[in-house]
Amino acid sequence: MNKNKASLGYDFIKGFIQENPTFSLAVGMCPTLAVTTSLVNGFWMGVAVIFVLTFSNVFVSLLRKVIPDEIRIPVFIILIATPVVIVELVMKAYMPAMYNILGIFVPLIVVNCIIFHRAEAFAYRNPVLNSAMDALGSGMAFTLNLMLIGGIREFLGTGQIAFGSAVFPKVPLFEPAAVMLTPPGGFITLGALMALLNIAVARASKRKKSESQVG
Amino acid sequence: MEVLGIILAGVLINNFVFMQYLGLCPFLGVSKDLNMATGMSGAVIFVITVASTVTAALEQYVLKPLELEYLRTIVYILVIASFVQLVEIFMKKTLPGLYQALGIYLPLITTNCAVLGAAMLNVTKSYGVVLSTLSGFAGAVGWSLAIIIFAGIRERWKLMDIPATLDGFPLALISTGLMSLAFLGFSGLFANLVK
C-alpha cells in the first residue's frame, strides 16, 4: 500500500522534472510557441490540455486490456479526439474571446505529441490511478511551462503582465519590444530558456562532482 | 489573382513553420541531415495536398449539408490517420522504391500538426475544394522550403565549435527564430493579393 502511494506521488512529480514535456522531452512544441503571447493564453491552453490528457489517459488505461495491439493507434485517436471536441464546444460557448485567440490550436490538441506520448508510453501499460496522476503531473508541468514562456514574452513585449483584472504595473525606463510577441520572439525565448536550463544543470552536476571528490 | 495570392501566402508570407508554428516537431526532429529533410518534404507535400482535398470535400458535401460541423475535429483526424495508413499499404505494394525512400516518415506524419492545421485553416478561410487543395499544397511547399534551408544550416554546425550549453535544441530554436525574423520581412507584402 505504502509503496503504491509512493509510486503515485512519483508518477505525479516526474512530469515536472525528469519527464518535463517541454524542457526534457521537447514534445508539444507547436502550441508551446503559438499561444504563449501572454500568460493568460498560456494558462487556458494548459487547462484545456490538462483536461484532455486526464480524460484520454484514464480511458486508455481503463481499456488497455481490451484494445488489440494492432489497432491501438486509431483507438487512441478517438479517445483523444472526444475530449478535444468537448473542450472546443465548452470554450466556444463560455469563453468565445479566448477560443478565438487560441484559434486552430484548440482542435490541434488532438495531434499534440504530449497526449499521444503519455497514452502510448504510460497509460497503455499502467493502472488507472497511476495514469491519472501521470496525466495531471505532465499537464500541470505543461501549463507552468506555457505560463512561464507566456509571462516572459508578455512582459518583454508589452512591459506588463495581466492576469484577469490584476495587472502588474509597467516598470519605469523599460521599453517593451513588440518583436517578442511575434513568432521570432517565441523561438528565441524558448531557445534562451533551454540554454539557461542547460547551464543550471551543468553547474549542479559540477558541484555534485566536486563535493563527492572532497568527501 | 486569388490563386497567386494563395501560393505566395502559403510559401512565404504565412509560412507554416516561421509564421504559424505548424509542424514544428518534425521540423526540429528530422532536420539533422539534408537527405532526410528532402525525403520528409516529399511525404509531407503529398499527404498535406491530398488530405486538404479530402477534408475540404468532406466539409462541403457531408459535414455542412448534414450540419455536423461540430464533429469536424474527430472526422478530420480519423480521415487523415486512415489516409496515411492507406498510403503506406498502397506504396509498400506498388511503389516499393518510393516506399523505401519515404516509408519511415509516413507514420510520423499522422501526428504532424501541419496536416490537420492545413485542413483547419482551409475551413476558417472557407475555401472550396480546389482552393483548399492549392492552399494545402502551397503551405506544404513552404514547410519543405523551411526544413530544407534549416537542414542545410544544421549540416554546417558539424564543422563549428558550438558552446555545450547551446548544443541541440537551444541553438536549433534560436536559429529558427532568426530565420523566422527574416521571413517576418515578407509580411505585408502583396497586401492586395493576400487576404
Short mmCIF file of C-alpha atoms in Angstrom, two decimals:
data_model
loop_
_atom_site.label_atom_id
_atom_site.label_comp_id
_atom_site.label_asym_id
_atom_site.label_seq_id
_atom_site.Cartn_x
_atom_site.Cartn_y
_atom_site.Cartn_z
CA MET A 1 0.00 0.00 0.00
CA ASN A 2 2.73 2.36 1.05
CA LYS A 3 4.80 1.53 -1.99
CA ASN A 4 1.82 2.13 -4.24
CA LYS A 5 1.28 5.54 -2.66
CA ALA A 6 4.90 6.45 -3.18
CA SER A 7 4.73 5.48 -6.84
CA LEU A 8 1.54 7.54 -7.27
CA GLY A 9 3.41 10.55 -5.95
CA TYR A 10 6.34 9.78 -8.21
CA ASP A 11 4.07 9.49 -11.27
CA PHE A 12 2.76 12.95 -10.46
CA ILE A 13 6.13 14.57 -9.76
CA LYS A 14 8.11 13.10 -12.63
CA GLY A 15 6.15 15.16 -15.16
CA PHE A 16 7.69 18.30 -13.70
CA ILE A 17 11.36 17.31 -13.83
CA GLN A 18 12.61 14.10 -15.44
CA GLU A 19 9.80 13.95 -17.99
CA ASN A 20 9.02 17.64 -18.34
CA PRO A 21 7.10 17.84 -21.62
CA THR A 22 8.78 20.97 -22.96
CA PHE A 23 12.24 21.07 -21.48
CA SER A 24 13.30 17.45 -21.33
CA LEU A 25 11.10 15.60 -23.84
CA ALA A 26 10.67 18.55 -26.25
CA VAL A 27 7.16 17.48 -27.27
CA GLY A 28 4.17 19.71 -28.00
CA MET A 29 6.31 22.48 -29.44
CA CYS A 30 3.64 23.99 -31.69
CA PRO A 31 1.16 25.12 -29.01
CA THR A 32 4.04 25.90 -26.65
CA LEU A 33 5.17 28.64 -29.03
CA ALA A 34 1.94 29.55 -30.76
CA VAL A 35 -0.29 30.51 -27.85
CA THR A 36 2.28 31.96 -25.47
CA THR A 37 1.95 35.61 -26.38
CA SER A 38 0.62 36.21 -22.88
CA LEU A 39 0.43 34.50 -19.52
CA VAL A 40 -3.36 34.14 -19.61
CA ASN A 41 -3.38 32.48 -23.04
CA GLY A 42 -0.77 30.01 -21.84
CA PHE A 43 -2.85 29.30 -18.73
CA TRP A 44 -6.08 28.48 -20.59
CA MET A 45 -4.30 26.38 -23.20
CA GLY A 46 -2.72 24.48 -20.32
CA VAL A 47 -6.10 23.93 -18.65
CA ALA A 48 -7.51 22.55 -21.91
CA VAL A 49 -4.54 20.19 -22.23
CA ILE A 50 -4.86 19.01 -18.60
CA PHE A 51 -8.50 18.07 -19.22
CA VAL A 52 -7.82 16.27 -22.50
CA LEU A 53 -4.76 14.49 -21.14
CA THR A 54 -6.51 13.26 -17.99
CA PHE A 55 -9.56 12.10 -19.94
CA SER A 56 -7.53 10.22 -22.55
CA ASN A 57 -5.04 8.73 -20.09
CA VAL A 58 -7.81 7.43 -17.80
CA PHE A 59 -9.78 5.88 -20.64
CA VAL A 60 -6.74 4.41 -22.38
CA SER A 61 -5.73 2.88 -19.07
CA LEU A 62 -9.24 1.54 -18.35
CA LEU A 63 -9.44 -0.05 -21.79
CA ARG A 64 -5.84 -1.16 -22.04
CA LYS A 65 -6.66 -4.86 -21.68
CA VAL A 66 -9.45 -4.67 -24.26
CA ILE A 67 -7.71 -2.68 -27.01
CA PRO A 68 -5.99 -5.02 -29.51
CA ASP A 69 -2.37 -4.07 -30.02
CA GLU A 70 -2.58 -3.69 -33.81
CA ILE A 71 -5.34 -1.09 -33.83
CA ARG A 72 -4.35 0.81 -30.70
CA ILE A 73 -3.36 3.96 -32.61
CA PRO A 74 -6.83 4.61 -34.14
CA VAL A 75 -8.42 3.82 -30.76
CA PHE A 76 -6.11 6.32 -29.04
CA ILE A 77 -7.03 8.89 -31.65
CA ILE A 78 -10.74 8.52 -30.86
CA LEU A 79 -10.12 8.58 -27.12
CA ILE A 80 -8.13 11.81 -27.57
CA ALA A 81 -10.43 13.47 -30.11
CA THR A 82 -13.53 13.06 -27.91
CA PRO A 83 -12.35 15.28 -25.02
CA VAL A 84 -10.91 17.74 -27.54
CA VAL A 85 -14.36 18.20 -29.06
CA ILE A 86 -15.80 18.66 -25.55
CA VAL A 87 -13.19 21.35 -24.80
CA GLU A 88 -13.87 23.03 -28.13
CA LEU A 89 -17.62 23.21 -27.57
CA VAL A 90 -17.34 24.34 -23.94
CA MET A 91 -14.79 27.03 -24.79
CA LYS A 92 -16.82 28.26 -27.74
CA ALA A 93 -19.89 28.55 -25.55
CA TYR A 94 -18.43 30.08 -22.38
CA MET A 95 -15.21 31.81 -23.41
CA PRO A 96 -15.66 32.85 -27.04
CA ALA A 97 -12.93 35.52 -26.81
CA MET A 98 -10.32 33.06 -25.58
CA TYR A 99 -11.50 30.49 -28.14
CA ASN A 100 -10.82 33.00 -30.91
CA ILE A 101 -7.36 33.83 -29.57
CA LEU A 102 -6.29 30.19 -29.32
CA GLY A 103 -7.85 29.57 -32.75
CA ILE A 104 -6.95 26.38 -34.55
CA PHE A 105 -4.68 25.32 -31.70
CA VAL A 106 -7.69 24.13 -29.71
CA PRO A 107 -8.67 21.43 -32.26
CA LEU A 108 -4.96 20.81 -32.82
CA ILE A 109 -4.66 19.47 -29.24
CA VAL A 110 -5.70 16.23 -30.97
CA VAL A 111 -2.29 15.94 -32.61
CA ASN A 112 -0.34 17.28 -29.65
CA CYS A 113 2.52 14.83 -29.19
CA ILE A 114 2.35 15.12 -25.36
CA ILE A 115 -1.02 13.43 -25.21
CA PHE A 116 -0.10 10.68 -27.64
CA HIS A 117 3.20 10.19 -25.91
CA ARG A 118 1.59 9.78 -22.47
CA ALA A 119 -1.05 7.37 -23.84
CA GLU A 120 1.49 5.20 -25.63
CA ALA A 121 4.36 5.37 -23.16
CA PHE A 122 2.43 5.33 -19.88
CA ALA A 123 -1.34 4.84 -19.80
CA TYR A 124 -1.32 1.80 -22.09
CA ARG A 125 0.88 -0.07 -19.59
CA ASN A 126 -0.19 1.22 -16.18
CA PRO A 127 -3.22 1.14 -13.84
CA VAL A 128 -5.87 3.85 -13.84
CA LEU A 129 -4.85 5.84 -10.77
CA ASN A 130 -1.21 6.00 -11.83
CA SER A 131 -2.25 7.09 -15.31
CA ALA A 132 -4.44 9.84 -13.87
CA MET A 133 -1.56 11.09 -11.70
CA ASP A 134 0.78 10.92 -14.67
CA ALA A 135 -1.66 12.97 -16.74
CA LEU A 136 -2.14 15.58 -14.00
CA GLY A 137 1.61 15.89 -13.47
CA SER A 138 2.51 16.23 -17.13
CA GLY A 139 -0.46 18.51 -17.78
CA MET A 140 0.36 20.86 -14.89
CA ALA A 141 4.02 20.96 -15.83
CA PHE A 142 2.99 21.83 -19.38
CA THR A 143 0.71 24.59 -18.06
CA LEU A 144 3.52 26.01 -15.92
CA ASN A 145 5.88 25.98 -18.90
CA LEU A 146 3.33 27.79 -21.06
CA MET A 147 2.72 30.37 -18.32
CA LEU A 148 6.46 30.90 -17.86
CA ILE A 149 7.11 31.41 -21.57
CA GLY A 150 3.92 33.45 -21.96
CA GLY A 151 4.78 35.61 -18.96
CA ILE A 152 8.30 36.34 -20.22
CA ARG A 153 7.08 37.18 -23.71
CA GLU A 154 4.21 39.31 -22.45
CA PHE A 155 6.49 41.25 -20.11
CA LEU A 156 9.21 41.86 -22.69
CA GLY A 157 6.70 42.57 -25.43
CA THR A 158 4.24 44.85 -23.64
CA GLY A 159 6.02 45.87 -20.45
CA GLN A 160 3.33 44.43 -18.19
CA ILE A 161 1.67 41.18 -17.22
CA ALA A 162 -2.10 40.96 -16.97
CA PHE A 163 -3.95 38.10 -15.29
CA GLY A 164 -7.70 38.58 -15.06
CA SER A 165 -8.18 42.03 -13.55
CA ALA A 166 -4.80 42.06 -11.80
CA VAL A 167 -2.15 43.88 -13.82
CA PHE A 168 1.47 44.15 -12.86
CA PRO A 169 2.24 47.81 -13.48
CA LYS A 170 4.75 48.98 -16.03
CA VAL A 171 8.36 49.22 -14.95
CA PRO A 172 9.79 52.73 -15.43
CA LEU A 173 12.51 53.19 -18.08
CA PHE A 174 11.70 49.81 -19.62
CA GLU A 175 11.00 49.99 -23.33
CA PRO A 176 8.92 46.98 -24.48
CA ALA A 177 9.94 45.26 -27.73
CA ALA A 178 6.92 44.16 -29.76
CA VAL A 179 9.03 41.61 -31.61
CA MET A 180 8.74 39.32 -28.56
CA LEU A 181 5.06 38.86 -29.38
CA THR A 182 5.81 37.79 -32.97
CA PRO A 183 6.92 34.26 -33.93
CA PRO A 184 10.69 35.02 -33.85
CA GLY A 185 10.34 36.21 -30.26
CA GLY A 186 8.75 32.89 -29.30
CA PHE A 187 11.51 30.78 -30.85
CA ILE A 188 14.27 32.86 -29.30
CA THR A 189 12.64 32.95 -25.83
CA LEU A 190 12.29 29.17 -25.70
CA GLY A 191 15.82 28.67 -27.07
CA ALA A 192 17.26 31.01 -24.45
CA LEU A 193 15.28 29.33 -21.65
CA MET A 194 16.57 25.91 -22.68
CA ALA A 195 20.15 27.22 -22.81
CA LEU A 196 19.76 28.69 -19.29
CA LEU A 197 18.41 25.36 -18.07
CA ASN A 198 21.42 23.59 -19.60
CA ILE A 199 23.75 25.97 -17.75
CA ALA A 200 21.91 25.33 -14.47
CA VAL A 201 22.05 21.54 -14.95
CA ALA A 202 25.75 21.67 -15.86
CA ARG A 203 26.53 23.76 -12.75
CA ALA A 204 24.56 21.45 -10.47
CA SER A 205 26.27 18.32 -11.75
CA LYS A 206 29.69 20.00 -11.49
CA ARG A 207 29.02 20.93 -7.86
CA LYS A 208 27.92 17.39 -7.10
CA LYS A 209 31.10 16.05 -8.64
CA SER A 210 33.41 18.37 -6.71
CA GLU A 211 31.51 17.64 -3.48
CA SER A 212 31.92 13.92 -3.96
CA GLN A 213 35.62 14.40 -4.68
CA VAL A 214 36.07 16.36 -1.45
CA GLY A 215 34.05 13.83 0.53
CA MET B 1 -5.08 36.56 -58.91
CA GLU B 2 -6.54 34.79 -55.90
CA VAL B 3 -4.53 31.73 -56.91
CA LEU B 4 -1.29 33.71 -56.94
CA GLY B 5 -2.17 35.21 -53.57
CA ILE B 6 -2.76 31.78 -52.02
CA ILE B 7 0.55 30.47 -53.34
CA LEU B 8 2.53 33.49 -52.11
CA ALA B 9 0.81 33.38 -48.73
CA GLY B 10 1.37 29.65 -48.32
CA VAL B 11 5.01 29.52 -49.31
CA LEU B 12 6.40 32.78 -47.96
CA ILE B 13 4.14 35.17 -46.13
CA ASN B 14 2.25 32.78 -43.86
CA ASN B 15 4.94 30.12 -43.83
CA PHE B 16 3.78 27.15 -41.70
CA VAL B 17 6.96 26.93 -39.64
CA PHE B 18 8.05 30.52 -39.29
CA MET B 19 4.75 32.36 -39.06
CA GLN B 20 2.10 29.85 -37.94
CA TYR B 21 4.05 27.43 -35.74
CA LEU B 22 2.76 24.35 -37.53
CA GLY B 23 4.70 21.12 -37.94
CA LEU B 24 7.46 22.06 -35.50
CA CYS B 25 8.06 18.56 -34.10
CA PRO B 26 9.22 17.04 -37.42
CA PHE B 27 10.85 20.35 -38.36
CA LEU B 28 13.12 20.14 -35.32
CA GLY B 29 13.29 16.34 -35.33
CA VAL B 30 14.18 15.35 -38.90
CA SER B 31 16.26 18.33 -39.95
CA LYS B 32 19.60 16.88 -38.90
CA ASP B 33 20.51 15.83 -42.42
CA LEU B 34 19.62 17.19 -45.79
CA ASN B 35 18.62 13.88 -47.43
CA MET B 36 16.21 13.02 -44.64
CA ALA B 37 14.73 16.51 -44.79
CA THR B 38 14.16 16.16 -48.53
CA GLY B 39 12.52 12.73 -48.08
CA MET B 40 10.25 14.04 -45.36
CA SER B 41 9.35 17.05 -47.53
CA GLY B 42 8.19 14.78 -50.35
CA ALA B 43 5.99 12.79 -48.00
CA VAL B 44 4.58 15.92 -46.35
CA ILE B 45 3.75 17.66 -49.64
CA PHE B 46 1.93 14.56 -50.88
CA VAL B 47 -0.03 13.91 -47.69
CA ILE B 48 -0.99 17.54 -46.99
CA THR B 49 -2.17 18.14 -50.56
CA VAL B 50 -4.37 15.05 -50.69
CA ALA B 51 -5.58 15.47 -47.10
CA SER B 52 -6.62 19.07 -47.88
CA THR B 53 -8.64 17.89 -50.88
CA VAL B 54 -10.34 15.07 -48.98
CA THR B 55 -11.18 17.13 -45.90
CA ALA B 56 -12.45 20.06 -47.96
CA ALA B 57 -14.68 17.71 -49.96
CA LEU B 58 -15.97 16.12 -46.75
CA GLU B 59 -16.68 19.56 -45.29
CA GLN B 60 -18.57 20.71 -48.35
CA TYR B 61 -20.53 17.58 -49.24
CA VAL B 62 -21.01 15.76 -45.93
CA LEU B 63 -20.50 17.86 -42.80
CA LYS B 64 -22.18 21.06 -43.99
CA PRO B 65 -25.33 19.55 -45.56
CA LEU B 66 -25.85 17.33 -42.51
CA GLU B 67 -25.00 20.15 -40.06
CA LEU B 68 -22.35 18.05 -38.36
CA GLU B 69 -19.67 20.75 -38.21
CA TYR B 70 -19.10 20.14 -34.51
CA LEU B 71 -17.70 16.70 -35.35
CA ARG B 72 -15.09 18.25 -37.63
CA THR B 73 -12.07 17.55 -35.44
CA ILE B 74 -12.87 13.85 -34.97
CA VAL B 75 -13.79 13.30 -38.62
CA TYR B 76 -10.71 15.08 -39.94
CA ILE B 77 -8.20 13.33 -37.73
CA LEU B 78 -9.71 9.91 -38.46
CA VAL B 79 -9.66 10.61 -42.19
CA ILE B 80 -6.06 11.80 -42.06
CA ALA B 81 -4.89 8.87 -39.94
CA SER B 82 -6.57 6.26 -42.10
CA PHE B 83 -5.40 8.01 -45.26
CA VAL B 84 -1.79 7.86 -44.08
CA GLN B 85 -2.21 4.14 -43.29
CA LEU B 86 -3.73 3.55 -46.71
CA VAL B 87 -0.91 5.35 -48.49
CA GLU B 88 1.58 3.30 -46.55
CA ILE B 89 -0.02 -0.03 -47.50
CA PHE B 90 -0.51 1.04 -51.11
CA MET B 91 3.04 2.28 -51.54
CA LYS B 92 4.51 -0.85 -49.96
CA LYS B 93 2.73 -2.98 -52.57
CA THR B 94 3.01 -0.91 -55.72
CA LEU B 95 5.88 1.54 -55.33
CA PRO B 96 8.49 -0.24 -53.23
CA GLY B 97 11.22 2.16 -54.35
CA LEU B 98 9.35 5.23 -53.18
CA TYR B 99 8.25 3.38 -50.05
CA GLN B 100 11.87 2.69 -49.19
CA ALA B 101 12.60 6.38 -49.52
CA LEU B 102 9.56 7.80 -47.70
CA GLY B 103 8.31 4.81 -45.69
CA ILE B 104 9.78 5.67 -42.31
CA TYR B 105 8.39 9.20 -42.43
CA LEU B 106 4.81 8.28 -43.22
CA PRO B 107 3.69 7.15 -39.74
CA LEU B 108 5.26 10.31 -38.31
CA ILE B 109 3.04 12.44 -40.48
CA THR B 110 -0.18 11.48 -38.68
CA THR B 111 0.95 13.47 -35.68
CA ASN B 112 2.36 16.28 -37.80
CA CYS B 113 0.07 19.10 -36.79
CA ALA B 114 0.65 20.79 -40.15
CA VAL B 115 -1.68 18.26 -41.83
CA LEU B 116 -4.64 18.85 -39.54
CA GLY B 117 -3.63 22.51 -39.25
CA ALA B 118 -3.78 23.00 -43.01
CA ALA B 119 -7.22 21.39 -43.13
CA MET B 120 -8.46 23.57 -40.25
CA LEU B 121 -7.06 26.76 -41.82
CA ASN B 122 -8.88 25.96 -45.05
CA VAL B 123 -12.14 25.77 -43.11
CA THR B 124 -11.59 29.08 -41.33
CA LYS B 125 -10.90 30.75 -44.68
CA SER B 126 -13.90 28.93 -46.23
CA TYR B 127 -12.08 27.88 -49.38
CA GLY B 128 -13.78 25.43 -51.74
CA VAL B 129 -12.26 22.08 -52.70
CA VAL B 130 -9.98 23.44 -55.43
CA LEU B 131 -8.62 26.38 -53.48
CA SER B 132 -8.18 24.20 -50.38
CA THR B 133 -6.04 21.78 -52.37
CA LEU B 134 -3.97 24.63 -53.70
CA SER B 135 -3.60 26.25 -50.30
CA GLY B 136 -2.61 22.92 -48.71
CA PHE B 137 -0.05 22.32 -51.45
CA ALA B 138 1.42 25.83 -51.12
CA GLY B 139 1.64 25.52 -47.35
CA ALA B 140 3.39 22.16 -47.64
CA VAL B 141 5.86 23.59 -50.15
CA GLY B 142 6.55 26.42 -47.70
CA TRP B 143 7.13 23.88 -44.92
CA SER B 144 9.52 21.95 -47.17
CA LEU B 145 11.38 25.12 -48.08
CA ALA B 146 11.81 25.87 -44.38
CA ILE B 147 13.04 22.39 -43.40
CA ILE B 148 15.43 22.15 -46.37
CA ILE B 149 17.03 25.54 -45.63
CA PHE B 150 17.24 24.62 -41.96
CA ALA B 151 18.80 21.21 -42.65
CA GLY B 152 21.43 22.96 -44.75
CA ILE B 153 22.22 25.26 -41.82
CA ARG B 154 22.31 22.37 -39.36
CA GLU B 155 24.75 20.41 -41.50
CA ARG B 156 27.23 23.25 -41.12
CA TRP B 157 27.06 23.05 -37.34
CA LYS B 158 29.09 19.86 -37.57
CA LEU B 159 32.09 21.92 -38.63
CA MET B 160 31.63 24.51 -35.91
CA ASP B 161 32.66 24.84 -32.33
CA ILE B 162 29.35 25.19 -30.51
CA PRO B 163 29.16 26.02 -26.78
CA ALA B 164 27.91 22.98 -24.86
CA THR B 165 25.03 24.92 -23.33
CA LEU B 166 23.61 25.84 -26.74
CA ASP B 167 24.13 22.50 -28.44
CA GLY B 168 20.97 20.80 -29.72
CA PHE B 169 17.56 22.30 -29.07
CA PRO B 170 18.55 25.77 -27.81
CA LEU B 171 20.64 26.54 -30.88
CA ALA B 172 18.02 24.98 -33.18
CA LEU B 173 15.32 27.21 -31.69
CA ILE B 174 17.42 30.35 -31.79
CA SER B 175 18.41 29.69 -35.43
CA THR B 176 14.76 29.10 -36.28
CA GLY B 177 13.96 32.37 -34.56
CA LEU B 178 16.50 34.26 -36.66
CA MET B 179 15.18 32.66 -39.87
CA SER B 180 11.68 33.50 -38.77
CA LEU B 181 12.79 37.09 -38.28
CA ALA B 182 13.87 37.11 -41.92
CA PHE B 183 10.52 35.69 -43.00
CA LEU B 184 8.76 38.34 -40.92
CA GLY B 185 10.03 40.71 -43.59
CA PHE B 186 7.59 39.18 -46.07
CA SER B 187 4.54 40.12 -44.00
CA GLY B 188 2.62 42.98 -45.50
CA LEU B 189 3.99 42.36 -48.99
CA PHE B 190 1.38 41.95 -51.74
CA ALA B 191 -1.25 43.05 -49.26
CA ASN B 192 -3.85 43.46 -52.01
CA LEU B 193 -3.30 39.87 -53.21
CA VAL B 194 -3.09 38.05 -49.89
CA LYS B 195 -6.03 38.06 -47.55
#
